Amino acid sequence: MDIEKDKKNGYEKRSKILGWMQKIDPWSVGFYAFIALVLIICIFPFMWTFLVSLTPYSELVEFHWLPSWATSEWYKLVLFDNPFLLYIGNSFLVAFTTTLFCIFLGSLASYALSRLKFKGKAAVLIVVLLIVMFPQITIVGPLADILTGLNLINTYLALILPYTMLCLPLTIWILTTFFNSIPKDLENAARVDGCTRMGALTKIIFPLAAPGIVTTGILVFIFAWNEFMFANTFITEPELYTITVGIANFGGRYTTAWGELAGAAIIVTVPLIILVLIFQRKIVQGLTAGGVKG
Amino acid sequence: MANVKLINVSKRWAEVVGVKHLDLEIEDGEFLALLGPSGCGKSTALRIIAGLEEPSEGEVYIGDEMVNGLSPKDRDVAMVFQSYAIYPHMTVRGNMAFPLKLRKFDREEIDKRVEEAAEMLGITDLLDRKPKELSGGQRQRVALGRAIVRKPVLFLMDEPLSNLDAMLRTRMRAELKKLHELLGKTTIYVTHDQVEAMTMADRIVLLKGGEVQQIGMPMELYEHPGNIFVAGFIGSPSMNFLQGELRLDDGVLKFDTESFSWEPSGIGERKMKKLKEWADKKVTLGIRPENLTINREKRSNAIETEIYLVEPLGSELIVTLSVGGGRVIVRASPDLRVKEGQKAFVIVNPEEAHFFEGGGEAIL
């Protein structure tokens, strides 16, 4: 009996492998090869930085695919010999507040744009988009003037306000599409059921728009976290440096601290990766929303 | 008390008119259908009553209270939507409890009412499911349940059965009617399906282009359509319309078309007298498919036609005939043996014949 069974199993296994081999077609091989190529191109800089961050000083200036031994030197230097944690704290504060501002203002604006009938709605959306079309460098000067006038240079607000301004268009566009995809009847039902307009918004629409809100929130957070030019211009007090400016100021006047830079870059990226991984499912939902009616 | 009164209610947007000068009185406990093709303003009228839309002019009363300007939540009405509009992020229980929670009912009362309604609708097993796990029919029940638990003074239903498949729609139709009898609450039901309106409603308001065409009990609309639109909208298959002219020939009234002449004899003195007033004028003859009889042999006052198409439905035969350039549909007995291409002689039941003047208004 058992032998028979084994035979049968063996036969099934063989036929499975044969089936597999038959299923491999050149198109799908090419397809996956292409995806692999794209992935490598995308990931390479990050991997390279990661490798550099582990490379000991003696091997830094020559070319090596892999360091002969890994060092944690750079990480120690970054974390303990620099006010790195302070910078991270600053960055977090700025990015987090920007995200809150954007989500709050953006969702209210988007809701209005999505639900209310008024003249020039399309025009408003276009104008909103115009804001992000100016190269950032062209608005640094005017912004600096405004911020100086408002006495905001060297405060967190000097970053939070411009970031919010720059991120709101994206927020509004994504959330407007999102709100559009939520059937109006749900809101009508909520209002007949006993909600005010605001109640319908917070009890029904926002929970349903959560994927969109999380997605935009993360995009805004990443933008604010990574921004360098404004941070480098509007903040001159080292205590208020965000992480990007902090990293740029590593090392002395005559040397570039490659190791520290690499280490810091890795440490700074990790929170973002964790953030994205946590909310991955929501983000996918958020980016694909509107395609299929729930 | 929940009679509803609309006085001269209109709704206009920038260029579109939703409802024009609508006057309507709905009695307590009545099941009223707002019927009409899409874009006729029936949904707008319902939304005005719900408070989701403010009328451009006119007054709306629920009970004795004028509700203009009152937000939907303060009107004590419940609404069921075509898209079900159940909240995807809540369970069935959560959905049904939602309006009660908003009204600050205590937990016990909420549980009691939800269970009651769920039992009434046969969805007790589904209470802890999420909407996406439910079929269309089940979702519809949940939406109904959410309306029922409120015990509102007025039910508003906006095409609640339109998204269901045909079989389920027929079943839910009967259930809704029973439910209305059981609850006895005033119900305003919007539909584009004349069968739903005919079978469920106490009275039908037929709308077109934002204007009332006719208000009446289902059979009134069926038997005495006020104009050609009502005549064509109510009944399936639709009433046949034939263009022609009324002529007096030696004192005998005839309906003449290019291809035939028919004598509307036997319709009674009074009707005949009225018809004669329209002699020498263009009129439209309207006759329902069930009021035509097909004969294989020539008969007096029969219209000669040719069989164009035969559709057996089992219980009856739908026969399409060519008359002149037009087509006429006849509902016939399934034993009728006819073939496409044959000649057929059609007898019109004169008592059921409708005449409409050029503008479409009924003459008789």
XYZ file of C-alpha atoms in Angstrom:
658
model
C 0.000 0.000 0.000
C 2.630 2.470 1.142
C 4.859 1.707 -1.799
C 1.980 2.293 -4.092
C 1.287 5.549 -2.362
C 4.928 6.595 -2.615
C 4.961 5.735 -6.244
C 1.881 7.763 -6.753
C 3.298 10.681 -4.804
C 6.510 10.489 -6.790
C 4.595 10.459 -9.976
C 2.538 13.421 -8.880
C 5.625 15.348 -7.896
C 7.280 14.667 -11.232
C 4.244 15.653 -13.158
C 3.996 18.813 -11.064
C 7.560 19.789 -11.955
C 6.929 18.959 -15.585
C 3.813 21.107 -15.447
C 5.834 23.916 -13.943
C 8.398 23.726 -16.649
C 5.750 23.801 -19.282
C 4.262 26.842 -17.653
C 7.463 28.879 -17.892
C 7.140 31.035 -20.923
C 9.739 33.471 -22.212
C 7.402 36.415 -21.779
C 7.007 35.991 -18.058
C 10.742 35.388 -17.682
C 11.410 38.653 -19.459
C 8.757 40.351 -17.364
C 10.293 39.338 -14.070
C 13.795 40.096 -15.323
C 12.645 43.592 -16.154
C 11.074 44.063 -12.728
C 14.285 42.829 -11.121
C 16.287 45.323 -13.159
C 14.067 48.230 -12.134
C 14.234 47.152 -8.507
C 18.028 46.958 -8.603
C 18.286 50.419 -10.101
C 15.948 51.792 -7.434
C 17.520 50.064 -4.493
C 21.168 50.381 -5.531
C 21.888 53.856 -4.070
C 20.351 52.853 -0.790
C 22.281 49.582 -0.668
C 25.485 51.392 -1.560
C 24.947 53.889 1.228
C 24.236 51.029 3.580
C 27.497 49.325 2.601
C 29.443 52.546 2.989
C 27.996 53.020 6.454
C 29.545 49.690 7.435
C 32.898 50.285 5.733
C 35.851 51.066 8.020
C 37.713 54.306 7.525
C 40.766 52.692 5.994
C 38.763 51.279 3.093
C 36.519 54.265 2.461
C 38.547 56.079 -0.128
C 39.251 53.114 -2.373
C 36.693 51.254 -4.385
C 35.353 48.074 -2.824
C 32.216 46.184 -3.650
C 32.161 44.894 -0.104
C 34.169 46.058 2.892
C 36.564 43.423 4.251
C 35.004 43.833 7.665
C 31.984 45.682 8.969
C 32.281 48.506 11.445
C 29.686 50.170 13.620
C 32.030 53.131 14.072
C 30.015 55.514 11.941
C 26.754 54.764 13.670
C 28.356 55.394 17.039
C 29.831 58.653 15.813
C 26.516 59.769 14.376
C 24.496 58.879 17.404
C 26.821 59.933 20.192
C 29.295 62.512 18.888
C 26.746 64.675 17.120
C 23.515 66.345 18.259
C 21.858 63.853 15.955
C 18.941 62.977 18.216
C 18.150 66.667 18.588
C 17.973 67.018 14.816
C 15.758 63.971 14.532
C 13.500 65.444 17.178
C 13.304 68.723 15.289
C 12.574 66.951 12.040
C 9.906 64.853 13.643
C 8.230 67.848 15.201
C 8.251 69.794 11.955
C 7.140 66.868 9.782
C 4.446 65.776 12.188
C 2.953 69.240 12.620
C 3.061 69.808 8.865
C 1.214 66.554 8.343
C -1.459 67.509 10.868
C -1.935 70.924 9.296
C -2.117 69.465 5.813
C -4.579 66.753 6.724
C -6.814 69.107 8.655
C -6.900 71.913 6.110
C -6.665 69.600 3.126
C -9.530 67.363 4.116
C -11.866 70.273 4.777
C -10.942 71.901 1.478
C -11.228 68.645 -0.420
C -14.566 67.866 1.111
C -15.880 71.224 -0.006
C -14.412 70.772 -3.471
C -15.844 67.318 -3.757
C -19.321 67.942 -2.396
C -20.382 71.535 -2.798
C -21.610 72.952 -6.056
C -20.053 76.303 -6.745
C -18.778 78.235 -9.715
C -15.130 77.979 -10.636
C -14.539 74.690 -8.861
C -12.262 73.384 -11.610
C -10.425 76.721 -11.631
C -9.764 76.428 -7.907
C -8.277 72.988 -8.380
C -6.022 74.221 -11.173
C -4.855 77.249 -9.206
C -4.118 75.010 -6.252
C -2.003 72.874 -8.499
C -0.161 75.931 -9.825
C 1.381 76.436 -6.409
C 3.527 73.353 -6.766
C 4.550 74.203 -10.307
C 6.945 76.942 -9.208
C 10.420 75.547 -8.692
C 11.118 75.733 -4.999
C 14.244 77.782 -5.576
C 12.226 80.620 -7.100
C 10.156 81.088 -3.977
C 12.938 80.834 -1.430
C 13.740 84.548 -1.660
C 10.196 85.884 -1.334
C 9.429 83.378 1.394
C 12.534 84.452 3.315
C 11.340 88.055 3.090
C 7.869 87.159 4.291
C 9.173 85.029 7.138
C 11.582 87.737 8.188
C 8.761 90.240 8.140
C 6.688 87.940 10.306
C 9.632 87.426 12.628
C 9.491 83.706 12.040
C 13.043 83.038 10.868
C 14.650 80.515 13.166
C 11.385 79.098 14.449
C 9.742 75.795 13.623
C 6.919 77.703 11.976
C 9.403 78.978 9.371
C 9.395 75.426 8.061
C 5.944 74.215 8.996
C 4.104 76.988 7.173
C 5.987 76.730 3.837
C 5.838 72.939 3.956
C 2.111 73.035 4.571
C 1.708 75.418 1.664
C 3.728 73.176 -0.624
C 2.013 69.970 0.424
C -1.568 71.196 0.514
C -2.056 70.952 -3.275
C -1.081 67.308 -3.276
C -3.264 66.669 -0.239
C -6.207 68.439 -1.771
C -5.905 66.643 -5.078
C -5.597 63.189 -3.596
C -8.323 63.712 -1.022
C -10.721 65.324 -3.484
C -10.480 62.271 -5.701
C -10.930 60.169 -2.624
C -14.003 61.973 -1.400
C -15.430 61.841 -4.906
C -15.228 58.085 -4.750
C -17.318 57.927 -1.589
C -20.988 57.754 -2.585
C -22.941 60.854 -1.653
C -25.831 58.717 -0.541
C -23.827 57.553 2.462
C -23.695 61.101 3.671
C -27.316 61.750 2.847
C -28.232 58.620 4.757
C -26.198 59.809 7.731
C -27.895 63.179 7.668
C -31.359 61.642 7.554
C -30.285 59.233 10.292
C -29.560 62.171 12.532
C -26.144 63.630 11.758
C -25.298 67.230 11.079
C -23.182 67.862 7.987
C -20.121 67.960 10.201
C -21.266 64.811 11.996
C -21.659 62.987 8.700
C -18.160 64.106 7.813
C -16.499 62.887 10.982
C -18.580 59.758 11.576
C -18.957 58.452 8.047
C -16.764 60.184 5.503
C -13.493 60.431 7.407
C -13.461 56.816 8.534
C -14.117 55.759 4.954
C -11.475 58.124 3.636
C -8.926 56.794 6.110
C -6.808 55.053 3.460
C -6.589 58.282 1.485
C -5.848 60.336 4.547
C -3.128 57.970 5.697
C -1.578 57.880 2.251
C -1.420 61.622 1.880
C -0.303 61.945 5.463
C 2.658 59.720 4.814
C 3.565 61.459 1.576
C 3.458 64.813 3.347
C 5.480 63.462 6.243
C 8.136 62.109 3.899
C 8.332 65.392 2.032
C 8.743 67.415 5.206
C 11.199 64.916 6.632
C 13.396 65.021 3.539
C 13.200 68.706 2.691
C 16.549 70.451 2.673
C 16.550 73.801 0.906
C 14.062 75.676 3.063
C 15.437 74.072 6.182
C 18.911 75.168 5.219
C 17.776 78.710 4.443
C 15.259 79.644 7.103
C 16.995 78.018 10.035
C 20.435 79.186 11.101
C 20.367 78.223 14.756
C 22.040 74.819 15.128
C 19.599 73.868 17.904
C 16.737 74.092 15.418
C 18.416 72.197 12.576
C 16.364 69.482 11.024
C 18.045 66.220 10.234
C 18.748 66.973 6.576
C 20.581 70.180 7.452
C 22.262 68.481 10.361
C 23.637 65.727 8.166
C 24.853 68.229 5.607
C 26.838 69.992 8.276
C 28.611 66.860 9.396
C 32.358 66.940 9.066
C 34.596 69.904 8.898
C 35.303 72.575 6.385
C 37.890 70.566 4.425
C 36.635 67.018 4.714
C 33.512 65.206 3.748
C 32.486 62.791 6.447
C 31.382 59.991 4.107
C 31.039 57.411 6.810
C 28.967 59.564 9.128
C 26.859 60.742 6.218
C 26.091 57.215 5.175
C 25.319 56.123 8.695
C 23.071 59.088 9.305
C 21.294 58.593 5.997
C 20.478 55.021 6.918
C 19.237 55.931 10.379
C 17.064 58.680 8.967
C 15.519 56.496 6.327
C 14.603 53.684 8.664
C 11.683 55.484 10.376
C 10.182 56.227 6.966
C 10.480 52.625 5.895
C 8.886 51.473 9.120
C 6.109 54.015 8.653
C 5.404 52.867 5.138
C 5.504 49.194 6.114
C 3.027 49.753 8.930
C 0.581 51.543 6.699
C 1.361 49.597 3.546
C -2.087 48.136 3.170
C -3.767 51.476 3.679
C -1.426 53.102 1.188
C -2.171 50.566 -1.492
C -5.875 51.066 -0.836
C -5.351 54.790 -0.924
C -3.512 54.861 -4.202
C -5.919 52.520 -5.925
C -9.111 53.992 -4.514
C -11.826 55.076 -6.833
C -11.086 52.288 -9.253
C -13.635 49.956 -7.790
C -16.659 50.986 -5.851
C -16.618 49.403 -2.420
C -50.069 62.105 12.615
C -47.876 62.218 9.591
C -49.676 63.568 6.648
C -47.407 65.373 4.247
C -48.293 68.453 2.299
C -46.385 70.139 -0.501
C -47.666 73.533 -1.562
C -46.451 74.944 -4.846
C -43.004 73.448 -4.404
C -40.416 74.153 -7.083
C -36.744 73.386 -7.315
C -34.456 75.041 -9.812
C -30.721 74.887 -10.212
C -28.774 77.259 -12.437
C -30.257 75.898 -15.645
C -32.037 72.745 -14.684
C -35.519 72.551 -13.267
C -36.060 69.685 -10.858
C -39.658 70.163 -9.822
C -42.255 72.636 -11.054
C -45.069 73.903 -8.854
C -45.748 70.634 -7.142
C -48.904 70.473 -5.032
C -49.343 67.280 -3.152
C -51.234 66.003 -0.166
C -50.350 62.673 1.353
C -52.568 61.190 4.002
C -51.435 59.585 7.221
C -50.590 55.936 6.612
C -50.788 56.225 2.866
C -48.396 54.492 0.498
C -47.749 56.992 -2.239
C -45.629 56.275 -5.298
C -43.819 59.023 -7.147
C -43.517 57.518 -10.590
C -41.854 58.737 -13.747
C -38.960 58.325 -16.149
C -35.480 59.324 -15.066
C -35.048 63.061 -14.729
C -38.727 63.641 -14.036
C -38.058 65.204 -10.649
C -39.379 62.383 -8.489
C -36.142 61.951 -6.566
C -35.806 65.694 -6.173
C -39.293 65.850 -4.686
C -38.377 63.095 -2.250
C -35.129 64.789 -1.289
C -37.006 68.003 -0.653
C -39.316 66.179 1.723
C -36.291 64.572 3.399
C -34.621 67.949 3.755
C -31.590 66.982 1.700
C -32.602 69.639 -0.780
C -34.158 73.016 -0.050
C -37.008 73.963 -2.377
C -36.511 77.134 -4.427
C -40.056 78.070 -3.564
C -43.091 76.583 -1.888
C -43.846 75.055 1.472
C -43.410 71.574 2.827
C -45.405 70.325 5.807
C -44.870 67.119 7.724
C -47.707 66.660 10.158
C -48.782 70.177 10.968
C -45.292 71.552 11.046
C -43.745 73.499 8.214
C -40.336 71.914 7.735
C -38.734 74.353 5.289
C -35.264 75.109 6.564
C -35.350 72.234 9.025
C -32.333 69.974 8.618
C -32.951 66.309 7.734
C -32.041 65.075 11.201
C -34.820 67.119 12.777
C -37.582 65.917 10.486
C -38.105 62.457 11.967
C -38.105 60.791 8.574
C -36.222 57.663 7.539
C -34.952 57.129 4.060
C -33.938 54.087 2.052
C -31.644 54.653 -0.888
C -31.253 52.869 -4.196
C -27.566 52.302 -3.479
C -28.576 50.973 -0.021
C -26.153 53.500 1.468
C -25.269 51.281 4.360
C -22.082 52.296 6.101
C -19.273 49.993 4.923
C -17.161 50.411 8.045
C -19.877 49.309 10.451
C -21.434 45.905 11.053
C -25.066 45.305 10.269
C -25.838 45.872 13.938
C -23.781 49.051 13.895
C -25.640 50.282 10.855
C -29.037 49.651 12.362
C -28.078 51.098 15.722
C -26.512 54.212 14.222
C -29.629 56.413 14.043
C -30.639 55.347 17.533
C -27.217 56.095 18.964
C -27.341 59.538 17.424
C -30.640 60.054 19.153
C -29.108 59.002 22.455
C -31.284 55.967 23.090
C -30.009 53.782 25.890
C -28.229 50.543 25.044
C -31.026 48.243 26.095
C -33.589 49.996 23.967
C -31.196 50.031 21.007
C -30.514 46.310 21.306
C -34.199 45.574 21.643
C -35.203 47.580 18.613
C -32.375 46.266 16.451
C -33.205 42.660 17.313
C -36.876 43.277 16.657
C -36.277 44.825 13.271
C -33.723 42.172 12.357
C -36.217 39.467 13.149
C -38.934 41.176 11.163
C -36.625 41.274 8.154
C -35.044 37.859 8.689
C -31.492 39.151 9.070
C -30.825 38.143 12.663
C -27.972 35.860 11.557
C -26.275 38.691 9.749
C -26.140 41.194 12.595
C -22.414 40.854 13.171
C -21.365 40.839 9.530
C -19.877 43.696 7.580
C -21.805 44.994 4.560
C -19.262 43.717 2.051
C -20.058 40.158 3.121
C -23.723 40.612 2.218
C -25.608 40.079 -1.017
C -27.600 42.859 -2.623
C -30.881 41.629 -1.190
C -29.407 41.380 2.292
C -27.966 44.868 2.068
C -31.371 46.146 1.068
C -32.852 44.534 4.149
C -30.239 46.143 6.338
C -31.091 49.512 4.840
C -34.755 48.837 5.550
C -33.881 47.736 9.054
C -32.012 50.934 9.696
C -35.101 52.845 8.643
C -37.491 50.754 10.716
C -35.648 50.885 14.046
C -36.140 54.619 14.143
C -39.937 54.304 14.171
C -40.087 57.525 12.180
C -43.302 59.270 11.246
C -42.499 58.992 7.570
C -40.676 56.530 5.330
C -39.016 57.797 2.190
C -37.811 55.257 -0.328
C -35.750 56.189 -3.340
C -35.907 53.328 -5.832
C -35.056 50.839 -3.123
C -35.463 47.792 -5.344
C -33.826 48.992 -8.548
C -30.446 47.418 -7.849
C -31.862 43.969 -7.178
C -32.230 41.227 -9.765
C -35.686 40.628 -11.190
C -36.661 37.636 -9.030
C -35.572 39.241 -5.812
C -37.257 42.488 -6.765
C -40.603 40.750 -7.123
C -40.204 39.108 -3.742
C -39.056 42.255 -1.970
C -41.951 44.125 -3.538
C -44.390 41.854 -1.799
C -42.436 42.051 1.446
C -42.330 45.819 1.366
C -46.064 45.957 0.840
C -46.614 43.618 3.778
C -44.210 45.648 5.862
C -46.130 48.791 5.126
C -49.392 47.133 6.112
C -47.756 45.961 9.325
C -46.230 49.300 10.308
C -48.967 51.492 8.895
C -46.574 54.388 8.429
C -46.883 56.988 5.736
C -44.561 55.953 2.934
C -43.416 57.872 -0.106
C -41.899 55.599 -2.672
C -39.976 56.804 -5.683
C -39.727 54.473 -8.652
C -39.409 54.466 -12.420
C -40.988 51.032 -12.545
C -44.705 51.296 -13.167
C -45.211 47.714 -12.008
C -43.835 48.598 -8.566
C -46.041 51.651 -8.388
C -49.121 49.777 -9.579
C -48.692 46.845 -7.237
C -47.684 48.638 -4.050
C -49.092 52.115 -3.985
C -52.395 53.392 -2.684
C -52.000 56.328 -4.995
C -49.581 57.165 -7.778
C -48.231 60.561 -8.720
C -46.960 60.385 -12.257
C -44.341 63.019 -13.039
C -42.659 64.132 -16.220
C -40.193 66.962 -16.627
C -40.820 68.105 -13.073
C -44.553 68.421 -13.582
C -47.409 66.295 -12.332
C -49.116 64.439 -15.152
C -51.757 62.727 -13.094
C -52.480 61.759 -9.512
C -54.737 58.869 -8.706
C -55.206 55.316 -7.573
C -53.333 52.808 -9.740
C -56.439 51.588 -11.541
C -57.585 55.139 -12.178
C -54.382 55.896 -13.985
C -54.641 52.650 -15.857
C -58.247 52.966 -16.905
C -58.547 56.702 -17.300
C -55.195 58.134 -18.287
C -55.440 61.901 -18.473
C -53.025 62.256 -21.311
C -51.031 60.312 -23.818
C -47.927 60.214 -21.594
C -49.772 58.607 -18.706
C -51.448 56.193 -21.095
C -48.121 55.125 -22.527
C -46.259 54.962 -19.237
C -48.690 52.811 -17.284
C -49.169 49.260 -18.438
C -46.871 46.711 -19.988
C -46.655 46.130 -22.876
C -47.458 49.774 -23.475
C -50.645 51.079 -24.955
C -50.677 51.193 -28.765
C -51.049 54.591 -30.347
C -52.405 55.143 -33.859
C -52.499 58.540 -35.514
C -55.544 59.391 -37.529
C -58.488 61.652 -38.046
C -62.062 61.517 -36.822
C -64.592 61.875 -39.644
C -68.345 62.053 -39.774
C -69.632 60.017 -42.673
C -73.443 60.251 -43.023
C -73.755 60.752 -39.306
C -71.486 57.748 -38.604
C -68.243 58.594 -36.806
C -65.130 56.971 -38.180
C -61.511 56.903 -37.192
C -59.526 57.140 -40.424
C -55.873 56.494 -40.979
C -53.956 56.072 -44.210
C -54.301 52.328 -44.079
C -57.636 51.621 -42.410
C -60.901 53.027 -41.205
C -62.520 51.974 -37.961
C -65.897 52.712 -36.464
C -65.883 53.364 -32.721
C -69.458 52.139 -32.347
C -70.932 50.946 -29.085
C -69.218 53.395 -26.778
C -72.385 54.965 -25.417
C -74.289 58.135 -26.197
C -72.353 60.492 -24.005
C -68.908 59.494 -25.206
C -70.039 59.466 -28.818
C -71.408 62.968 -28.488
C -68.126 64.194 -27.126
C -66.121 62.423 -29.804
C -68.229 63.953 -32.534
C -67.075 67.359 -31.416
C -63.635 66.336 -32.626
C -64.770 65.405 -36.103
C -62.383 66.473 -38.867
C -59.544 66.853 -36.392
C -56.332 64.930 -35.986
C -56.488 62.615 -32.990
C -54.567 59.685 -31.592
C -56.310 56.421 -30.854
C -54.866 54.602 -27.850
C -55.671 50.983 -27.216
C -54.099 48.558 -24.779
C -52.706 45.231 -26.041
C -55.299 43.306 -24.009
C -58.195 45.133 -25.650
C -57.410 43.895 -29.123
C -58.511 40.527 -30.461
C -56.904 38.751 -33.364
C -59.072 36.892 -35.874
C -57.882 34.821 -38.789
C -61.070 35.541 -40.793
C -62.326 38.842 -41.996
C -64.918 40.429 -39.705
C -66.892 43.632 -39.932
C -65.168 46.682 -38.433
C -61.934 44.690 -38.092
C -58.606 46.164 -39.053
C -56.587 44.241 -41.573
C -53.027 43.609 -40.463
C -50.103 41.284 -40.962
C -48.450 39.276 -38.218
C -44.960 40.620 -37.718
C -43.672 38.825 -34.647
C -45.002 36.233 -32.205
C -43.517 36.004 -28.703
C -44.876 33.143 -26.598
C -44.611 33.820 -22.869
C -46.267 30.590 -21.799
C -49.318 32.080 -20.158
C -49.933 34.408 -23.047
C -48.806 35.368 -26.490
C -47.429 38.787 -27.342
C -48.163 39.361 -31.017
C -46.776 42.303 -32.933
C -48.751 43.297 -36.006
C -47.917 45.559 -38.915
C -50.606 48.119 -39.565
C -49.808 50.437 -42.421
C -46.339 51.656 -41.583
C -46.690 51.171 -37.830
C -46.749 48.346 -35.350
C -49.421 47.285 -32.915
C -48.924 44.916 -30.009
C -51.637 42.483 -28.990
C -51.829 40.339 -25.916
C -53.417 37.087 -27.035
C -54.364 33.723 -25.650
C -51.589 31.112 -25.896
C -53.868 28.822 -27.946
C -53.978 31.271 -30.809
C -52.326 29.592 -33.761
C -50.711 32.265 -35.892
C -47.504 32.520 -37.854
C -45.406 35.425 -38.808
C -46.327 36.800 -42.234
C -49.983 35.700 -42.052
C -52.870 38.077 -42.462
C -54.825 38.868 -39.322
C -57.968 40.864 -38.607
C -57.991 42.797 -35.395
C -61.076 43.777 -33.476
C -60.812 46.782 -31.196
C -62.834 46.781 -28.002
C -64.440 50.207 -28.449
C -65.270 50.667 -24.783
C -61.599 50.512 -23.924
C -60.485 52.808 -26.732
C -58.848 56.071 -25.677
C -58.715 59.180 -27.793
C -56.208 61.957 -27.405
C -56.218 65.352 -29.033
C -53.205 66.788 -30.842
C -51.709 68.146 -27.625
C -51.897 64.743 -26.001
C -54.803 65.408 -23.601
C -57.444 62.723 -23.279
C -60.696 63.512 -25.045
C -63.084 61.174 -23.245
